[in-house]
mmCIF file of C-alpha atoms in Angstrom:
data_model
loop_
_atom_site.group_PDB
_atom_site.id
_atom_site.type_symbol
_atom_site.label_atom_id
_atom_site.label_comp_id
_atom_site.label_asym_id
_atom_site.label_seq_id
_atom_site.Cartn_x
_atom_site.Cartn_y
_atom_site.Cartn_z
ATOM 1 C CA UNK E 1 0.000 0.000 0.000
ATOM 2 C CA UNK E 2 1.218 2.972 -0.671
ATOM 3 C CA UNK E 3 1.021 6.591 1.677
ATOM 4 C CA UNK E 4 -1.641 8.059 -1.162
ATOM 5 C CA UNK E 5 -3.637 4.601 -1.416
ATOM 6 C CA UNK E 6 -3.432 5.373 2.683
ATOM 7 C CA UNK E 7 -4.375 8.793 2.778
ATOM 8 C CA UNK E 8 -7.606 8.212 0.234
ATOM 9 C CA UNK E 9 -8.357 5.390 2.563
ATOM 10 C CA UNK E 10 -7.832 8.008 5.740
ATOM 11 C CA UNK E 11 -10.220 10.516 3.749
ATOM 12 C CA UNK E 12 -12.774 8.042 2.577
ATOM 13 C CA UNK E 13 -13.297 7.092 5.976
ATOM 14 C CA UNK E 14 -13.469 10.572 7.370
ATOM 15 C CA UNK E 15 -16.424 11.813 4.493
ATOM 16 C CA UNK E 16 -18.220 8.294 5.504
ATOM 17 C CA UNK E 17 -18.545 8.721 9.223
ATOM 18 C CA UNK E 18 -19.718 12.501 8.476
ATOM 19 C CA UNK E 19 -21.705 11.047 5.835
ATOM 20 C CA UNK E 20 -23.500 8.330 8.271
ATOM 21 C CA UNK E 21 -23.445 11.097 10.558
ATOM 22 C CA UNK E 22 -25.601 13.336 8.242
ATOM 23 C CA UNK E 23 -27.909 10.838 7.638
ATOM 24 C CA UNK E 24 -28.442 10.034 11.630
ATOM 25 C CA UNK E 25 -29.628 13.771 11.912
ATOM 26 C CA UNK E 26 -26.254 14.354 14.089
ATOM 27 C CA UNK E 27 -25.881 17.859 15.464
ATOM 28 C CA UNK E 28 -23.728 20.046 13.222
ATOM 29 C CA UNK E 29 -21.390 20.768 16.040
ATOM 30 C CA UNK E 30 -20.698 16.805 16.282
ATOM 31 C CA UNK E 31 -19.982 16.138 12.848
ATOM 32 C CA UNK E 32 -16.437 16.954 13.096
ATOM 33 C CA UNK E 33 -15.361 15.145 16.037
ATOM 34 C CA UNK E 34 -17.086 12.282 15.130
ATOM 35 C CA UNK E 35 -15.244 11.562 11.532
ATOM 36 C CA UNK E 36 -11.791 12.433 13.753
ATOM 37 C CA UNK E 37 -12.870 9.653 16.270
ATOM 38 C CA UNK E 38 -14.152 7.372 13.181
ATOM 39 C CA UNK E 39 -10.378 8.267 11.926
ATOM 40 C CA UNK E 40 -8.304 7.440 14.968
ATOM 41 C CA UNK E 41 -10.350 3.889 15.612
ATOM 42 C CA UNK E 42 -9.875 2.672 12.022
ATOM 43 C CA UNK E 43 -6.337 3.840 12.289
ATOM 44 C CA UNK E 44 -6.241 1.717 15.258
ATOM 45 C CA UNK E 45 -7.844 -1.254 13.289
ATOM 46 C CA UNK E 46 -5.903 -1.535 10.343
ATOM 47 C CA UNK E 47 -2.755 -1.034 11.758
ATOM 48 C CA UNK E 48 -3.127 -3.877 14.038
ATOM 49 C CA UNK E 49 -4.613 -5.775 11.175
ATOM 50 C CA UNK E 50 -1.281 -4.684 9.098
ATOM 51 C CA UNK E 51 1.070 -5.909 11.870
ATOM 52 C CA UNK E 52 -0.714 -9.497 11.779
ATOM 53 C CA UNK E 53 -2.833 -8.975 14.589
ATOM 54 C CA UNK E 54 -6.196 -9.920 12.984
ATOM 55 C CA UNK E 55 -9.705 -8.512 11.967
ATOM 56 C CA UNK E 56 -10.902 -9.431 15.443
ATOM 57 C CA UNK E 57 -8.437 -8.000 17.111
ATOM 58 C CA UNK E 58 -8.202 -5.012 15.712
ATOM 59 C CA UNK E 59 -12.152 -4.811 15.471
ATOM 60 C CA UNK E 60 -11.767 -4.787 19.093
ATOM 61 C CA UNK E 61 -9.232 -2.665 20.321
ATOM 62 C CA UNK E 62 -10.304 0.364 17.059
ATOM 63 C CA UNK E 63 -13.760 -0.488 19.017
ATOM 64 C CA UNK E 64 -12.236 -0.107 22.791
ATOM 65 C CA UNK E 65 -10.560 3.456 21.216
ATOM 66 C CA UNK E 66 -13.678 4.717 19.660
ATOM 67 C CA UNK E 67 -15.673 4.262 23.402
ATOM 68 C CA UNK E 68 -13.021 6.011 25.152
ATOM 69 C CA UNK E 69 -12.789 8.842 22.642
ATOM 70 C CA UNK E 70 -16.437 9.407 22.375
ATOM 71 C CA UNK E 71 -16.740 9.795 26.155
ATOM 72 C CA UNK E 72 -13.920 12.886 26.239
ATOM 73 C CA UNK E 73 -15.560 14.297 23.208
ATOM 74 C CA UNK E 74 -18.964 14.141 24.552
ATOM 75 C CA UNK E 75 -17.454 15.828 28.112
ATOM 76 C CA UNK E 76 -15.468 18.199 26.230
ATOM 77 C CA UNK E 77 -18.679 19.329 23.945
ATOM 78 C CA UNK E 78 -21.264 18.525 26.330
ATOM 79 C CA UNK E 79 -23.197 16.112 23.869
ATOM 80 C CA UNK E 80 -24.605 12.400 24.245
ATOM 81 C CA UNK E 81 -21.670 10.054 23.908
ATOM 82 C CA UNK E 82 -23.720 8.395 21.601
ATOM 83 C CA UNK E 83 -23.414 11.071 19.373
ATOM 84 C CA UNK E 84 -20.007 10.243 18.480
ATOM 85 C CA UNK E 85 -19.059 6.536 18.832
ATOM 86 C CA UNK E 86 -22.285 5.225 16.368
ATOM 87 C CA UNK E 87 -21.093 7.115 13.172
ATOM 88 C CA UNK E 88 -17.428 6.247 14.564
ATOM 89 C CA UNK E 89 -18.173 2.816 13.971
ATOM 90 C CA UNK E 90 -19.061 2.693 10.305
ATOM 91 C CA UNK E 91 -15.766 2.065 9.309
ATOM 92 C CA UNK E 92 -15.747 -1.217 11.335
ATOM 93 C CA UNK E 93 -18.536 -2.700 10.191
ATOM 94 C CA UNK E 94 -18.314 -6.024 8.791
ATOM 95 C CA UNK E 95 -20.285 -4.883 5.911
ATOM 96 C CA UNK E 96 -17.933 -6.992 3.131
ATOM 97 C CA UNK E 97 -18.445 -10.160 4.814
ATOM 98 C CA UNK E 98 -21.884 -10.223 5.590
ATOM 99 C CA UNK E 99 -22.383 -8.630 1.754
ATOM 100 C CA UNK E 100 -20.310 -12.550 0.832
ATOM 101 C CA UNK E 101 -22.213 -14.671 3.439
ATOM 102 C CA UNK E 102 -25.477 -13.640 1.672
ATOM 103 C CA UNK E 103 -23.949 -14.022 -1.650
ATOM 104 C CA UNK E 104 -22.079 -17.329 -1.020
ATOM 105 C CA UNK E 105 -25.830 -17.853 0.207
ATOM 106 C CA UNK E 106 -27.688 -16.890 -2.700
ATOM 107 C CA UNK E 107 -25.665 -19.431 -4.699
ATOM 108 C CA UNK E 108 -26.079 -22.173 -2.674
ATOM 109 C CA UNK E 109 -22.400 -22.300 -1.290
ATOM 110 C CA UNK E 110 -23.015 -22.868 2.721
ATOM 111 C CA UNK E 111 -19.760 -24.089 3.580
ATOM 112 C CA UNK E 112 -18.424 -20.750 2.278
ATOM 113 C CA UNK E 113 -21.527 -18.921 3.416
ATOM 114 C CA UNK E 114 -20.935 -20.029 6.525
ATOM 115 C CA UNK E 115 -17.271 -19.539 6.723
ATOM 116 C CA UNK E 116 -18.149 -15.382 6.328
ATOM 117 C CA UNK E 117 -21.149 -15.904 8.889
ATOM 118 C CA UNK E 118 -18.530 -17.100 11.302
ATOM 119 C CA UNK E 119 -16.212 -13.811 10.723
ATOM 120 C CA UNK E 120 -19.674 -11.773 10.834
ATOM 121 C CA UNK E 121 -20.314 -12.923 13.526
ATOM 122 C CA UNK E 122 -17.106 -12.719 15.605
ATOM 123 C CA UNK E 123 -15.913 -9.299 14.593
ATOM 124 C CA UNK E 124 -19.585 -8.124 15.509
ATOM 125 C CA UNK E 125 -18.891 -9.933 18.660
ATOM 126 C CA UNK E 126 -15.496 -8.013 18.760
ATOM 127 C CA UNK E 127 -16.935 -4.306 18.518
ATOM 128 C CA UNK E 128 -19.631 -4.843 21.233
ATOM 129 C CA UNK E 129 -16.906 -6.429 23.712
ATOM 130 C CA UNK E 130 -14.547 -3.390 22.654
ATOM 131 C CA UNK E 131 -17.285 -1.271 23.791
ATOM 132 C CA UNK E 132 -17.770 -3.245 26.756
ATOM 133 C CA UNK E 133 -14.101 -2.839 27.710
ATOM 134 C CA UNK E 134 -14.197 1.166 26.904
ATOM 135 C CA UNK E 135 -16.868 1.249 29.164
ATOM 136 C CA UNK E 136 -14.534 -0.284 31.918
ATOM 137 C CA UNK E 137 -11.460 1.825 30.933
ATOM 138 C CA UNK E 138 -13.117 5.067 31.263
ATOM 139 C CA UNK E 139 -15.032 3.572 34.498
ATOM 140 C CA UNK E 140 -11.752 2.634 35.575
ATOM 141 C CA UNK E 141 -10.113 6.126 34.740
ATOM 142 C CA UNK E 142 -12.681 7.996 36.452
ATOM 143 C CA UNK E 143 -11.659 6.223 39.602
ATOM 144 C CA UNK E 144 -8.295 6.826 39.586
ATOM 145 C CA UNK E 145 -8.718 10.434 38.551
ATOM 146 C CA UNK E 146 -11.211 10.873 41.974
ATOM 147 C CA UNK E 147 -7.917 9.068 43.974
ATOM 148 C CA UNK E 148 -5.756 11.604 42.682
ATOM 149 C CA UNK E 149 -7.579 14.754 43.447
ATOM 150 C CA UNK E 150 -8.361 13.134 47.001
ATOM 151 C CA UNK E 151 -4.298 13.379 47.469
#
């Protein structure tokens, strides 16, 4: 790949979140900082994904940094987390497989209909857990931060 294949990829995924965004009827004053958060967890994802670590993997953790983001964006504009981490997560959507398990499907190939229901189904799997575990990090960072000022 090279650094302008990279940086159309970077782009295209900035103009989709804003473009999911736009469609979810997201405040104006959102837009922006969600396609930057949709940015730095699909950043997260393929770069684990381009070190070997996986689709899962890196489903997960661009998943745990899109939960933690959203929550400082949504304190630092005073908006619904929400907001921010659902158009985030557009570019992690396992749209390509589940687009070939309904092919593969359609043709009457199940073992390799199957085979993309599987990876639906645990990178899907992946992205709610990440969520689950941003939920404990910022939990978890809230803490700490209350311990600190305590001192």
């Amino acid at each position: 790949m090279t650094v302008i294949e990279f940086v159309i990829e970077v782009i295209g995924t900035y103009v989709a979140t804003i473009a999911f965004g736009v469609l979810l009827n997201i405040p104006r004053r959102a837009l922006n900082m969600g396609g930057l958060i949709g940015i730095l967890g699909y950043l997260v994802y393929r770069f684990i994904v381009l070190w070997g670590g996986g689709y899962v993997i890196g489903n997960l953790l661009g998943a745990v940094v899109i939960g933690v983001a959203s929550l400082q964006a949504a304190r630092w504009k005073k908006m619904p987390m929400i907001l921010f981490n659902i158009p985030a997560l557009v570019p992690l959507v396992p749209g390509g497989q589940a687009y070939e398990m309904i092919k593969n499907f359609a043709l009457g190939q199940n073992n390799q209909a199957l085979v993309f229901l599987l990876q639906v189904v645990m990178i899907s799997g992946a992205i709610a857990f990440g969520f689950l575990l941003s939920e404990l990090v910022n939990r978890l960072r809230q803490r700490v931060w209350r311990q600190h000022k305590r001192f």
